[in-house]
Amino acid sequence: MKVSEVMTTGVETVRPDQQARDAARFMLQADTGSIPVTEGDRLIGIITDRDIAVRGVALGYGPDTPVSELMTSGVVSAHADDPIEEAARKMGEAQVRRLPVIDDDARLVGVVSLGDLARETDEDTAGQALEGVSAPGSQHQQ
């Protein structure tokens, strides 16, 4: 099974010049903890509720801070044609619940989540990702 068969498409994004407030508002409305950051249709980063609440507030940034100052760049991602087991492995290693999905030109085409894996794959694949995501000790990078 390929990532494209289980991913969510039509993903909302923010631009790097938008305010942290905009990203937080989206996360609140969508009940999610992260949103991809794009320039045009190219993935350049991700911003999480943790980036805003912990990194931003701890360093004295306000809600008007540009997303670019708080986002995580160098995002771990999957390709739409990757086997779903590869996406699960990446999620587990990076300890993330959502993995942006890109095409060969780094354009964002979707997001695959731990929930997608749980619904659409066998328990071994979802379990692999969940085991890594739940492992203590590492600092989350996205």
PDB file of C-alpha atoms in Angstrom:
ATOM      1  CA  MET A   1       0.000   0.000   0.000  1.00  0.00           C
ATOM      2  CA  LYS A   2       1.275   3.473  -0.894  1.00  0.00           C
ATOM      3  CA  VAL A   3       1.116   6.653   1.185  1.00  0.00           C
ATOM      4  CA  SER A   4      -1.136   8.236  -1.467  1.00  0.00           C
ATOM      5  CA  GLU A   5      -3.814   5.649  -0.677  1.00  0.00           C
ATOM      6  CA  VAL A   6      -4.212   6.701   2.975  1.00  0.00           C
ATOM      7  CA  MET A   7      -3.102  10.348   3.148  1.00  0.00           C
ATOM      8  CA  THR A   8      -5.390  13.322   3.616  1.00  0.00           C
ATOM      9  CA  THR A   9      -5.358  15.785   0.719  1.00  0.00           C
ATOM     10  CA  GLY A  10      -6.458  19.410   0.554  1.00  0.00           C
ATOM     11  CA  VAL A  11      -4.358  20.291   3.588  1.00  0.00           C
ATOM     12  CA  GLU A  12      -4.530  23.811   5.020  1.00  0.00           C
ATOM     13  CA  THR A  13      -1.196  25.602   5.206  1.00  0.00           C
ATOM     14  CA  VAL A  14       0.295  28.879   6.384  1.00  0.00           C
ATOM     15  CA  ARG A  15       2.909  31.062   4.763  1.00  0.00           C
ATOM     16  CA  PRO A  16       6.132  31.939   6.588  1.00  0.00           C
ATOM     17  CA  ASP A  17       5.133  35.633   6.666  1.00  0.00           C
ATOM     18  CA  GLN A  18       1.819  34.987   8.410  1.00  0.00           C
ATOM     19  CA  GLN A  19       1.514  35.596  12.134  1.00  0.00           C
ATOM     20  CA  ALA A  20       1.753  32.867  14.755  1.00  0.00           C
ATOM     21  CA  ARG A  21      -1.782  33.897  15.738  1.00  0.00           C
ATOM     22  CA  ASP A  22      -3.040  32.742  12.303  1.00  0.00           C
ATOM     23  CA  ALA A  23      -1.423  29.337  12.707  1.00  0.00           C
ATOM     24  CA  ALA A  24      -2.788  28.966  16.248  1.00  0.00           C
ATOM     25  CA  ARG A  25      -6.282  29.966  15.105  1.00  0.00           C
ATOM     26  CA  PHE A  26      -6.218  27.291  12.403  1.00  0.00           C
ATOM     27  CA  MET A  27      -5.003  24.645  14.855  1.00  0.00           C
ATOM     28  CA  LEU A  28      -7.797  25.545  17.267  1.00  0.00           C
ATOM     29  CA  GLN A  29     -10.479  25.377  14.571  1.00  0.00           C
ATOM     30  CA  ALA A  30      -9.148  22.144  13.042  1.00  0.00           C
ATOM     31  CA  ASP A  31      -8.353  20.535  16.420  1.00  0.00           C
ATOM     32  CA  THR A  32      -4.831  19.725  15.275  1.00  0.00           C
ATOM     33  CA  GLY A  33      -1.397  20.332  16.726  1.00  0.00           C
ATOM     34  CA  SER A  34       0.481  21.330  13.592  1.00  0.00           C
ATOM     35  CA  ILE A  35       0.193  23.009  10.224  1.00  0.00           C
ATOM     36  CA  PRO A  36       2.577  22.822   7.256  1.00  0.00           C
ATOM     37  CA  VAL A  37       4.360  26.007   6.183  1.00  0.00           C
ATOM     38  CA  THR A  38       4.584  26.548   2.447  1.00  0.00           C
ATOM     39  CA  GLU A  39       5.951  29.079  -0.011  1.00  0.00           C
ATOM     40  CA  GLY A  40       3.613  28.756  -2.944  1.00  0.00           C
ATOM     41  CA  ASP A  41       2.955  25.031  -2.976  1.00  0.00           C
ATOM     42  CA  ARG A  42       6.420  23.993  -1.717  1.00  0.00           C
ATOM     43  CA  LEU A  43       6.828  22.652   1.799  1.00  0.00           C
ATOM     44  CA  ILE A  44       9.442  24.654   3.728  1.00  0.00           C
ATOM     45  CA  GLY A  45       8.572  23.830   7.331  1.00  0.00           C
ATOM     46  CA  ILE A  46       5.971  23.011   9.905  1.00  0.00           C
ATOM     47  CA  ILE A  47       4.722  24.929  12.908  1.00  0.00           C
ATOM     48  CA  THR A  48       3.277  23.160  15.918  1.00  0.00           C
ATOM     49  CA  ASP A  49       1.319  24.239  18.942  1.00  0.00           C
ATOM     50  CA  ARG A  50       4.477  23.410  20.896  1.00  0.00           C
ATOM     51  CA  ASP A  51       6.544  25.770  18.715  1.00  0.00           C
ATOM     52  CA  ILE A  52       4.135  28.590  19.527  1.00  0.00           C
ATOM     53  CA  ALA A  53       3.448  27.834  23.190  1.00  0.00           C
ATOM     54  CA  VAL A  54       6.814  26.612  24.369  1.00  0.00           C
ATOM     55  CA  ARG A  55       9.445  28.021  22.030  1.00  0.00           C
ATOM     56  CA  GLY A  56       7.611  31.260  21.262  1.00  0.00           C
ATOM     57  CA  VAL A  57       6.347  32.135  24.719  1.00  0.00           C
ATOM     58  CA  ALA A  58       9.517  30.965  26.474  1.00  0.00           C
ATOM     59  CA  LEU A  59      11.585  33.267  24.278  1.00  0.00           C
ATOM     60  CA  GLY A  60       9.210  36.201  24.685  1.00  0.00           C
ATOM     61  CA  TYR A  61       7.621  36.162  21.232  1.00  0.00           C
ATOM     62  CA  GLY A  62       4.063  37.415  20.851  1.00  0.00           C
ATOM     63  CA  PRO A  63       1.134  36.400  18.667  1.00  0.00           C
ATOM     64  CA  ASP A  64       2.242  38.810  15.910  1.00  0.00           C
ATOM     65  CA  THR A  65       5.525  36.938  15.415  1.00  0.00           C
ATOM     66  CA  PRO A  66       5.974  35.665  11.860  1.00  0.00           C
ATOM     67  CA  VAL A  67       5.581  31.923  11.494  1.00  0.00           C
ATOM     68  CA  SER A  68       9.083  31.823   9.965  1.00  0.00           C
ATOM     69  CA  GLU A  69      10.623  32.715  13.342  1.00  0.00           C
ATOM     70  CA  LEU A  70       8.948  29.833  15.185  1.00  0.00           C
ATOM     71  CA  MET A  71       8.565  27.067  12.604  1.00  0.00           C
ATOM     72  CA  THR A  72      10.689  23.979  12.308  1.00  0.00           C
ATOM     73  CA  SER A  73      12.469  23.701   8.975  1.00  0.00           C
ATOM     74  CA  GLY A  74      14.145  20.585   7.617  1.00  0.00           C
ATOM     75  CA  VAL A  75      10.876  18.720   8.018  1.00  0.00           C
ATOM     76  CA  VAL A  76      10.746  14.939   7.867  1.00  0.00           C
ATOM     77  CA  SER A  77       8.333  14.026   5.082  1.00  0.00           C
ATOM     78  CA  ALA A  78       7.154  11.159   2.918  1.00  0.00           C
ATOM     79  CA  HIS A  79       6.580  10.897  -0.807  1.00  0.00           C
ATOM     80  CA  ALA A  80       3.146   9.990  -2.124  1.00  0.00           C
ATOM     81  CA  ASP A  81       4.513   6.854  -3.790  1.00  0.00           C
ATOM     82  CA  ASP A  82       6.419   5.614  -0.704  1.00  0.00           C
ATOM     83  CA  PRO A  83       5.233   2.357   0.852  1.00  0.00           C
ATOM     84  CA  ILE A  84       3.095   3.091   3.914  1.00  0.00           C
ATOM     85  CA  GLU A  85       5.554   1.104   6.048  1.00  0.00           C
ATOM     86  CA  GLU A  86       8.257   3.652   5.167  1.00  0.00           C
ATOM     87  CA  ALA A  87       6.025   6.504   6.333  1.00  0.00           C
ATOM     88  CA  ALA A  88       5.309   4.626   9.580  1.00  0.00           C
ATOM     89  CA  ARG A  89       9.048   4.123  10.130  1.00  0.00           C
ATOM     90  CA  LYS A  90       9.737   7.830   9.557  1.00  0.00           C
ATOM     91  CA  MET A  91       6.943   8.846  11.925  1.00  0.00           C
ATOM     92  CA  GLY A  92       8.289   6.571  14.624  1.00  0.00           C
ATOM     93  CA  GLU A  93      11.889   7.717  14.234  1.00  0.00           C
ATOM     94  CA  ALA A  94      10.951  11.407  14.208  1.00  0.00           C
ATOM     95  CA  GLN A  95       8.335  10.901  16.945  1.00  0.00           C
ATOM     96  CA  VAL A  96       5.634  12.773  15.018  1.00  0.00           C
ATOM     97  CA  ARG A  97       1.936  12.044  14.658  1.00  0.00           C
ATOM     98  CA  ARG A  98       1.574  13.772  11.285  1.00  0.00           C
ATOM     99  CA  LEU A  99       3.906  13.524   8.326  1.00  0.00           C
ATOM    100  CA  PRO A 100       3.691  15.922   5.379  1.00  0.00           C
ATOM    101  CA  VAL A 101       3.581  14.201   2.000  1.00  0.00           C
ATOM    102  CA  ILE A 102       5.401  15.786  -0.935  1.00  0.00           C
ATOM    103  CA  ASP A 103       5.922  15.074  -4.614  1.00  0.00           C
ATOM    104  CA  ASP A 104       9.263  14.954  -6.414  1.00  0.00           C
ATOM    105  CA  ASP A 105       9.368  18.768  -6.601  1.00  0.00           C
ATOM    106  CA  ALA A 106       8.836  19.211  -2.825  1.00  0.00           C
ATOM    107  CA  ARG A 107       5.238  20.362  -3.392  1.00  0.00           C
ATOM    108  CA  LEU A 108       2.910  19.506  -0.527  1.00  0.00           C
ATOM    109  CA  VAL A 109       0.291  17.007  -1.720  1.00  0.00           C
ATOM    110  CA  GLY A 110      -1.098  15.769   1.604  1.00  0.00           C
ATOM    111  CA  VAL A 111      -0.504  14.671   5.166  1.00  0.00           C
ATOM    112  CA  VAL A 112      -0.509  11.165   6.588  1.00  0.00           C
ATOM    113  CA  SER A 113      -1.400  10.871  10.261  1.00  0.00           C
ATOM    114  CA  LEU A 114      -1.166   8.215  12.912  1.00  0.00           C
ATOM    115  CA  GLY A 115      -4.964   8.040  12.704  1.00  0.00           C
ATOM    116  CA  ASP A 116      -4.764   7.363   8.951  1.00  0.00           C
ATOM    117  CA  LEU A 117      -2.410   4.462   9.642  1.00  0.00           C
ATOM    118  CA  ALA A 118      -4.664   3.083  12.377  1.00  0.00           C
ATOM    119  CA  ARG A 119      -7.737   3.215  10.129  1.00  0.00           C
ATOM    120  CA  GLU A 120      -6.251   2.078   6.851  1.00  0.00           C
ATOM    121  CA  THR A 121      -3.398  -0.350   7.558  1.00  0.00           C
ATOM    122  CA  ASP A 122      -2.695  -3.477   9.547  1.00  0.00           C
ATOM    123  CA  GLU A 123      -1.920  -3.156  13.218  1.00  0.00           C
ATOM    124  CA  ASP A 124       1.800  -3.871  12.700  1.00  0.00           C
ATOM    125  CA  THR A 125       2.257  -0.769  10.519  1.00  0.00           C
ATOM    126  CA  ALA A 126       0.313   1.535  12.826  1.00  0.00           C
ATOM    127  CA  GLY A 127       1.980  -0.054  15.847  1.00  0.00           C
ATOM    128  CA  GLN A 128       5.438   0.651  14.452  1.00  0.00           C
ATOM    129  CA  ALA A 129       4.673   4.359  14.186  1.00  0.00           C
ATOM    130  CA  LEU A 130       2.898   4.513  17.546  1.00  0.00           C
ATOM    131  CA  GLU A 131       5.773   2.778  19.321  1.00  0.00           C
ATOM    132  CA  GLY A 132       8.246   5.389  18.088  1.00  0.00           C
ATOM    133  CA  VAL A 133       5.927   8.336  18.698  1.00  0.00           C
ATOM    134  CA  SER A 134       5.275   7.155  22.253  1.00  0.00           C
ATOM    135  CA  ALA A 135       8.903   6.379  23.144  1.00  0.00           C
ATOM    136  CA  PRO A 136      10.294   8.603  25.919  1.00  0.00           C
ATOM    137  CA  GLY A 137      13.553  10.453  25.836  1.00  0.00           C
ATOM    138  CA  SER A 138      13.807  12.258  22.507  1.00  0.00           C
ATOM    139  CA  GLN A 139      13.087  15.877  21.901  1.00  0.00           C
ATOM    140  CA  HIS A 140      10.413  16.286  19.251  1.00  0.00           C
ATOM    141  CA  GLN A 141      11.660  18.113  16.185  1.00  0.00           C
ATOM    142  CA  GLN A 142       8.344  18.851  14.431  1.00  0.00           C
TER     143      GLN A 142
END
